[in-house]
XYZ file of C-alpha atoms in Angstrom:
461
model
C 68.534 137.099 181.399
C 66.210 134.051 181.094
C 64.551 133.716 183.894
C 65.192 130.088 186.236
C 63.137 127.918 188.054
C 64.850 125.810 190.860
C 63.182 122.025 192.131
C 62.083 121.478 195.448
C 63.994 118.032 195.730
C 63.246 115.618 192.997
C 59.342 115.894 193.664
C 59.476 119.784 193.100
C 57.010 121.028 190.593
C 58.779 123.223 187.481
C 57.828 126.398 186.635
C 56.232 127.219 182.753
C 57.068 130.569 181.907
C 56.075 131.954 178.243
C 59.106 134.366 178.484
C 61.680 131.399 178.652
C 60.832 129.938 175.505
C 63.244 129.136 173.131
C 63.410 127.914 169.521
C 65.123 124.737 168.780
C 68.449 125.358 166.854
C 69.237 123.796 163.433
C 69.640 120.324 164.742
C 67.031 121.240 167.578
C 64.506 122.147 164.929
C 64.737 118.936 163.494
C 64.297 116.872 166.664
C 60.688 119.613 167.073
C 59.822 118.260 163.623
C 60.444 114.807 164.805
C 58.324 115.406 167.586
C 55.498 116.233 165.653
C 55.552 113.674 163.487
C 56.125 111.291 166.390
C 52.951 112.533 167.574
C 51.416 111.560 164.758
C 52.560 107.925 164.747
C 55.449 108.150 162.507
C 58.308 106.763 165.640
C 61.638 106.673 165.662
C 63.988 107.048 168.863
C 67.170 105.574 170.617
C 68.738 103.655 173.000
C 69.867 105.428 175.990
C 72.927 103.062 176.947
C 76.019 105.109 175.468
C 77.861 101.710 175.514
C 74.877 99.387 173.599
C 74.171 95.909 173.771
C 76.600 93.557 174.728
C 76.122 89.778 173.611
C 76.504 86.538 172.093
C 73.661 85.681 170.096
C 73.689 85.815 166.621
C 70.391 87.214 166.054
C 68.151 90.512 166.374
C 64.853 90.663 167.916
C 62.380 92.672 166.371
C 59.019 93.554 168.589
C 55.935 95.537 168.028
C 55.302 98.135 170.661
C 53.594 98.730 173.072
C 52.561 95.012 173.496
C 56.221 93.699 172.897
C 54.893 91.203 170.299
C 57.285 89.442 167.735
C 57.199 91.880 164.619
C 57.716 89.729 161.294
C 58.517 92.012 158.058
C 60.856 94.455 159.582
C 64.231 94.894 157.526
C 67.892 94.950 159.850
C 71.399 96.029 158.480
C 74.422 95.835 160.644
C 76.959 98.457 159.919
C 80.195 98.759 160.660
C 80.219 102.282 162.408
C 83.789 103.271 161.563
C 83.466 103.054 157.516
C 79.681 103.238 157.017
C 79.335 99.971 155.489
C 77.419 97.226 155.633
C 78.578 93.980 157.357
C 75.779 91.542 157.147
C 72.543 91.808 155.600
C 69.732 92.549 154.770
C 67.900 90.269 156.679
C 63.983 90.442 156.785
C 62.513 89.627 160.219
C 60.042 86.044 160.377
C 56.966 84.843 162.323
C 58.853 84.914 165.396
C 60.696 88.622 165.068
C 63.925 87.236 164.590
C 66.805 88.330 161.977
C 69.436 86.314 162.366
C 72.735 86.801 161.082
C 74.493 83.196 161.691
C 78.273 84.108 160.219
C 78.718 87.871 161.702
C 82.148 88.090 162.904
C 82.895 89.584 166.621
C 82.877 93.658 166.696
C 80.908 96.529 167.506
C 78.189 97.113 165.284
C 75.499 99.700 164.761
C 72.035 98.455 163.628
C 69.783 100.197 160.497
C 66.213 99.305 160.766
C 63.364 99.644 157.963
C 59.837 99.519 158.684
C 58.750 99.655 155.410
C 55.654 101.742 154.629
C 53.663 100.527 157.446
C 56.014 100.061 160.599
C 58.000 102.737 162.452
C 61.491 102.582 164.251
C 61.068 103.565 167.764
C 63.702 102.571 169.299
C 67.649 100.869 168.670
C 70.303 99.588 170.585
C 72.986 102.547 170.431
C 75.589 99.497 169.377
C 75.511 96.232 169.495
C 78.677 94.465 171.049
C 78.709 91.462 169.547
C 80.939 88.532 170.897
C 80.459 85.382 169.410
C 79.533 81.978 171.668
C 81.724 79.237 171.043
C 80.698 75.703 171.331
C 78.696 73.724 169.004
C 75.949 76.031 168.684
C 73.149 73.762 171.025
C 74.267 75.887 173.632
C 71.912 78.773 174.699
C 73.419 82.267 174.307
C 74.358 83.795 177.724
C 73.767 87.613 176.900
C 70.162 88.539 175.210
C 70.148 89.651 171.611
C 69.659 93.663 170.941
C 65.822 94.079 170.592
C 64.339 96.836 168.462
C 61.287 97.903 168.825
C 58.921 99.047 165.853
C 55.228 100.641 165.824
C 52.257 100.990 163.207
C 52.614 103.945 161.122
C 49.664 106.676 161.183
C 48.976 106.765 158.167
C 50.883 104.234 156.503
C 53.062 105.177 153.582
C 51.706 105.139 150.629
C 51.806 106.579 147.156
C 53.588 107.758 145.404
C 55.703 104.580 145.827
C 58.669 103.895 143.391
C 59.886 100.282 143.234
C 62.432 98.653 141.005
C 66.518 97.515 141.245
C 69.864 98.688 141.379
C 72.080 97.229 139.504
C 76.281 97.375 138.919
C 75.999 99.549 135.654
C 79.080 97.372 133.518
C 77.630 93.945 133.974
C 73.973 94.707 134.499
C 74.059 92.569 138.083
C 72.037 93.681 140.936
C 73.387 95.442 143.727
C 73.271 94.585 147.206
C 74.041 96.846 149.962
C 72.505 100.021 148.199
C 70.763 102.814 150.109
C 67.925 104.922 148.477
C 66.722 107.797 150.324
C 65.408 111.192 150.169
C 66.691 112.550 153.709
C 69.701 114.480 154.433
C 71.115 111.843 156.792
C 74.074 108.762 156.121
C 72.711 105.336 156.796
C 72.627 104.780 160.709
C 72.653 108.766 161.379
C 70.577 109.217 164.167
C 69.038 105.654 162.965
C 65.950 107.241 161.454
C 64.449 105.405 158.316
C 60.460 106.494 156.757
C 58.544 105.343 154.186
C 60.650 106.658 151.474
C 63.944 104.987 153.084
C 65.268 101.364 151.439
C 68.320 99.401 151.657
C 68.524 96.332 149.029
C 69.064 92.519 149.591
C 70.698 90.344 147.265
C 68.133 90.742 144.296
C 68.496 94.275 144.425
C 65.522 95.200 144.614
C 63.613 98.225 146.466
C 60.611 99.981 147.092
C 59.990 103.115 148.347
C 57.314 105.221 149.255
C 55.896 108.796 149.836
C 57.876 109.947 147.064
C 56.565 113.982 146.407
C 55.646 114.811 143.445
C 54.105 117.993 141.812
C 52.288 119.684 138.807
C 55.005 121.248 136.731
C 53.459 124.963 136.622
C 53.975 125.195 132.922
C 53.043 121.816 131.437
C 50.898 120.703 134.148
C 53.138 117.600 133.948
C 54.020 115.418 137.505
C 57.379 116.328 138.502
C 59.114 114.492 141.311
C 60.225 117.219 143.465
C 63.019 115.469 145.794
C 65.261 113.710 144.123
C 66.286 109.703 145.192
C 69.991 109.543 146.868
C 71.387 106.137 145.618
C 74.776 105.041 147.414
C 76.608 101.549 147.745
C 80.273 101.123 149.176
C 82.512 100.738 146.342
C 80.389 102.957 143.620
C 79.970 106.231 142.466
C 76.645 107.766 144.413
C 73.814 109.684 141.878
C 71.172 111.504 142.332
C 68.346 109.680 140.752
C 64.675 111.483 139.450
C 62.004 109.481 137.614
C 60.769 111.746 134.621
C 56.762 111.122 133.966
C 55.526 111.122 130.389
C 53.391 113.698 128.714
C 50.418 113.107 130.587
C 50.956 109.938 133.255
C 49.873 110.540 136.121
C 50.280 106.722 137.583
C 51.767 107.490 141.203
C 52.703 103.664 141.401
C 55.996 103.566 139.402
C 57.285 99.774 139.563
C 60.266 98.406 137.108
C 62.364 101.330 137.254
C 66.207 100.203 137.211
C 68.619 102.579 138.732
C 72.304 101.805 137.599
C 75.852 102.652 139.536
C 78.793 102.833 138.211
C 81.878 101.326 139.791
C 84.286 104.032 141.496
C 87.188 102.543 139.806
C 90.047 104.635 141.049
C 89.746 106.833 144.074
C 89.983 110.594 143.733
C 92.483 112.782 144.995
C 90.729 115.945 146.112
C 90.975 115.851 150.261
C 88.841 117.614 153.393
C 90.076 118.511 156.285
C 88.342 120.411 159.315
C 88.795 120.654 163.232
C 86.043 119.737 165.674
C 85.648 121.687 169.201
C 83.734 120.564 172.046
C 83.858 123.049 175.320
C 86.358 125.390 173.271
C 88.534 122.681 173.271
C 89.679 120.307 170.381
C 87.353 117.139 170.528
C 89.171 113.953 169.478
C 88.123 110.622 168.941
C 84.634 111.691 167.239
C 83.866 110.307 163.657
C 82.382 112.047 161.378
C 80.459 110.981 158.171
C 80.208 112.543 154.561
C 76.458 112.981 153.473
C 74.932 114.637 150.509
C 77.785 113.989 148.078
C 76.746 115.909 144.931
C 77.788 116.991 141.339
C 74.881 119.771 141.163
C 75.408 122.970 143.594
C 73.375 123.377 146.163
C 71.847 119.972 145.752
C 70.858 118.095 149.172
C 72.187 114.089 150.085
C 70.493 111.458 151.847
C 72.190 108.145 153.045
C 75.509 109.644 152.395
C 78.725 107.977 151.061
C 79.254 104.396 152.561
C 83.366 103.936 153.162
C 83.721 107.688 153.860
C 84.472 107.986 157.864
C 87.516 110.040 159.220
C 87.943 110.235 163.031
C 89.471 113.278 164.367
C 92.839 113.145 166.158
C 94.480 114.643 169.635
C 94.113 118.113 167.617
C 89.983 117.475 166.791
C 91.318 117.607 163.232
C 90.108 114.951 161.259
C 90.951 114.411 157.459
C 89.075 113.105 154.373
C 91.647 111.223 151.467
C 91.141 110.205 148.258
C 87.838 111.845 147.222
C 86.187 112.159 144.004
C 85.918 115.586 143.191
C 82.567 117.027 144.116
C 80.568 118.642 147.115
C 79.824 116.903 150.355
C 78.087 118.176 153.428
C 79.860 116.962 156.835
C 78.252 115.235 159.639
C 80.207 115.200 162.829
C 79.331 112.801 165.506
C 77.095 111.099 163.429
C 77.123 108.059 165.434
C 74.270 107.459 167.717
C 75.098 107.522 171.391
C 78.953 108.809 171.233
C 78.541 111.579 173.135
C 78.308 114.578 171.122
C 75.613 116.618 168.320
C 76.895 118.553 166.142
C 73.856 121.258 165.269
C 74.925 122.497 162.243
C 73.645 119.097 160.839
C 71.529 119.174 157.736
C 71.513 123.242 157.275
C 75.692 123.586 156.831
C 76.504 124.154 153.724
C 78.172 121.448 151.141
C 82.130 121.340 151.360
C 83.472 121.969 147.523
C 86.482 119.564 146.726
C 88.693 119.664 143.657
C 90.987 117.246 142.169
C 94.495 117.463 144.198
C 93.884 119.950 146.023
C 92.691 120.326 150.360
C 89.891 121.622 151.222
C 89.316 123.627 154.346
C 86.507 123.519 155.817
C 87.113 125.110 159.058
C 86.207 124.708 163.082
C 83.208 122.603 163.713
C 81.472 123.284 166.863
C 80.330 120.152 169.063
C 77.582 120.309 172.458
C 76.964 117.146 174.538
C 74.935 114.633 173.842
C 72.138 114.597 176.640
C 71.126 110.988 177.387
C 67.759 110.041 179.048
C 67.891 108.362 182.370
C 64.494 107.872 182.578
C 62.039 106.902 181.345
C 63.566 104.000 179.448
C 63.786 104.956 175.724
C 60.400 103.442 173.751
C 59.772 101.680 177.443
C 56.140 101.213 178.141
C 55.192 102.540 181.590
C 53.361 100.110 183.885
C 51.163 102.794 185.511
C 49.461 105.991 184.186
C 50.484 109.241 184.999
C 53.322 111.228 183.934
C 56.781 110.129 184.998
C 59.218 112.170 186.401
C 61.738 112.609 183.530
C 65.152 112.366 184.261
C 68.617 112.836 182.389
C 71.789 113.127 182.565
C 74.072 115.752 183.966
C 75.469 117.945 180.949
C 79.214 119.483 181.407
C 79.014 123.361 181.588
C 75.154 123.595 181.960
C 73.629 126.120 184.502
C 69.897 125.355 183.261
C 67.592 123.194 181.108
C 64.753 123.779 178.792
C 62.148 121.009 178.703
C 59.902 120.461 175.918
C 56.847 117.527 176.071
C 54.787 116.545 173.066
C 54.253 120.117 170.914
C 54.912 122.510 173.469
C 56.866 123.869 175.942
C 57.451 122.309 179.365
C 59.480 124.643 181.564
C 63.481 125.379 182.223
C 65.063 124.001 185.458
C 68.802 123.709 187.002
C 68.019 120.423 187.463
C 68.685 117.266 185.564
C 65.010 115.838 186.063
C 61.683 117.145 186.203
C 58.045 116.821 187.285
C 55.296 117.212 184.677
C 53.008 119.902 186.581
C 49.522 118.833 187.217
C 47.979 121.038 184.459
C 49.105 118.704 181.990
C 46.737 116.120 181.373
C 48.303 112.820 180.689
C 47.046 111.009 177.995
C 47.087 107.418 176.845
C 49.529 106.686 174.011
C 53.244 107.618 173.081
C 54.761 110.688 174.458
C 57.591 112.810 172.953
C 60.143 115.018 175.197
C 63.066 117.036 174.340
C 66.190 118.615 176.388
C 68.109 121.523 175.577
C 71.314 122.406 178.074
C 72.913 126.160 178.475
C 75.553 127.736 180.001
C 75.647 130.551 182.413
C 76.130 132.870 178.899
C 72.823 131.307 178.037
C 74.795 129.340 174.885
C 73.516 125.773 173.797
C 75.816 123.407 175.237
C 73.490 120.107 175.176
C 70.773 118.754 173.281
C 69.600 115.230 172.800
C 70.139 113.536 169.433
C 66.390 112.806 169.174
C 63.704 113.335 171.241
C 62.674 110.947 173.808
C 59.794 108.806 173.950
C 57.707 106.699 176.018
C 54.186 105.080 175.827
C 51.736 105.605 178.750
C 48.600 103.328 180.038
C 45.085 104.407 180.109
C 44.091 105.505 183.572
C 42.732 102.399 185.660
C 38.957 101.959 186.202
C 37.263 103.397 189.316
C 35.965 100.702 191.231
């Protein structure tokens, strides 16, 4: 039995203990990876307001942490969560940080941010409520726009970089609306975008960067080893590799045009699974189709735009009208609603056939643990480490705390105190929850890690 280290009151030190370590499961061990990286100055994080921002103006703030500075450059989609397609957009942030979006319609929104190869996401609104002002427009907005908050990429992205269009493959027009990526994730899951992440604008056009490529071991020929996941609502997805000549080695790859084909008809293969959260069945909880595929075992990235189901009083939900192919699910892929489903990324693609179901089983949920404090990306006014502080977890006898690249310590608590032995540091900070039950089971985890940005210490006089 893991051993467990009580609080004295909220000001109680926690205990470290190497035998309570514990590795991050499959979603977990994504969020450790993020940490690191996050270390590094590659940031992305969330908002920790399960209901968003709710407001009336039209527009999106963009800001450059940690000085809060209007960030021009910065690329904003708004998606509408319950389809996985995009509503307005995109729309390239000016001078004054601002993407605004004059003819949205009211809703609830979620918010896709690209940084490009020299700006990280560090932090979104988990939704954005949006409820239109009426008047003639001269009248100030009552509620604030969301804000998102970017930071400088260390190192920058770089080359390889790939740049070129999408286009509709019939009449040769660009595309807008298309996602290229090399990750595992649907557009908006978890809202992470890198260097090698693009979304396309009216022209079409993208650019992408970090692409990996390798020696082939035979030919000594480049050979891009990930491919480039191409998806836009209403087409058929692919799976797209740039082949180098005998010989080229030129890393920057510009004028490459990647076509889709219209999906015409939809398909009539059909997926159906069950979702439990607690043992029980967990309804209400959409889940998203990513890594749609035509060659086995071959990995997705921004996933199929249109494809949502929502699972009903049972927790079953059901996919219609598919293409035949294979498609990995993605339960509760929306940020902030409540639940992680850890299987993410590692489960294995769901086979569908032409007119027939496919089954893919029980799917099992944890809670989504939200931060309390600090604020998610906030910027702390004085040094030292905060107490951090989250919220309660159904079913969980005990915490493990993780901060920056190692392990913090496990409390019953829902908050703890950094012990003195840990230097704080100027700069961004990374922590990570994990939640168990009395059998020691994962029952909680946060969707990604937080993140907050501490001072330097003051001066001595």
């Amino acid at each position: 039995m893991r051993s467990m280290q009580n609080h004295a009151g909220r000001g109680g030190r926690v205990g470290i203990s190497d035998s309570s370590r514990k590795n991050f499961p499959a979603s977990g061990f994504l969020g450790a990876a993020v940490i690191l990286v996050l270390a590094a100055g590659f940031l992305a994080g969330c908002d920790d307001d399960p209901v968003g921002v709710q407001g009336d103006a039209d527009y999106v703030e963009v800001q450059l942490a940690p000085a809060g500075t209007p960030q021009a450059g910065v690329k904003v989609v708004v998606m509408d969560p319950t389809n996985n397609t995009v509503v307005a957009g995109p729309v390239v942030s000016d001078l004054n940080g601002i993407c605004r979006f004059p003819d949205l319609p009211g809703g609830t929104f979620s918010l896709v941010a690209f940084g490009g190869a020299d700006l990280g996401v560090i932090s979104l609104p988990s939704g954005w409520v949006y409820r239109p002002a009426g008047g003639n427009g001269d009248t100030a907005p009552v509620n604030g726009p969301p804000v998102i908050l970017v930071s400088s990429r260390v190192p920058a992205g770089g080359l390889p970089r790939i740049s070129g269009q999408v286009v509709d493959a019939d009449t040769g027009q660009p595309l807008p609306g298309a996602f290229l990526s090399t990750s595992i994730y649907p557009s908006g899951y978890l809202g992470q975008t890198t260097p090698g992440d693009d979304v396309t604008g009216a022209d079409g056009r993208f650019t992408i960067h970090d692409i990996f490529f390798a020696p082939d071991p035979q030919t000594g020929n480049l050979v891009q080893v990930q491919p480039v996941f191409v998806t836009c609502a209403g087409f058929l997805p692919v799976s797209w590799t740039h082949h180098m000549a005998n010989g080229d080695d030129n890393l920057d790859i510009s004028g490459v045009t990647i076509a889709l084909q219209a999906a015409g008809a939809t398909g009539s293969g059909q997926l159906s699974g069950r979702l439990l959260l607690d043992g029980r069945p967990a309804p209400g909880v959409h889940v998203a189709l990513g890594g749609l595929a035509d060659v086995p075992g071959q990995k997705g990235a921004v996933g199929a735009p249109g494809f949502v189901a929502t699972s009903d009083t049972a927790g079953v939900f059901l996919f219609q009208g598919l293409p035949p192919g294979q498609y990995r699910l993605l339960p509760g892929y929306l940020r902030r609603d409540g639940v992680v489903y850890l299987d993410s990324g590692l489960d294995l693609p769901r086979v569908v056939m032409a007119d027939q179901t496919t089954q893919s089983g029980d799917h099992v949920l944890v809670h989504e643990v939200t931060v309390s404090f600090p604020e998610e990306g906030g910027v702390l006014e004085e040094s030292g480490w905060p107490l951090l502080d989250w919220g309660d977890v159904p079913g969980a006898e005990s915490y493990d705390v993780f901060l920056d690249r190692g392990f913090l310590g496990n409390t019953t608590e829902s908050h703890v105190a950094v012990p003195e032995q840990f230097n704080p540091s100027e700069g961004w900070h990374v922590w990570q929850v994990q939640a168990y039950d009395q059998q020691e089971q994962v029952v909680g985890i946060m969707d990604r890690s937080g993140l907050f940005y501490l001072p330097g210490q003051p001066e001595t006089p």
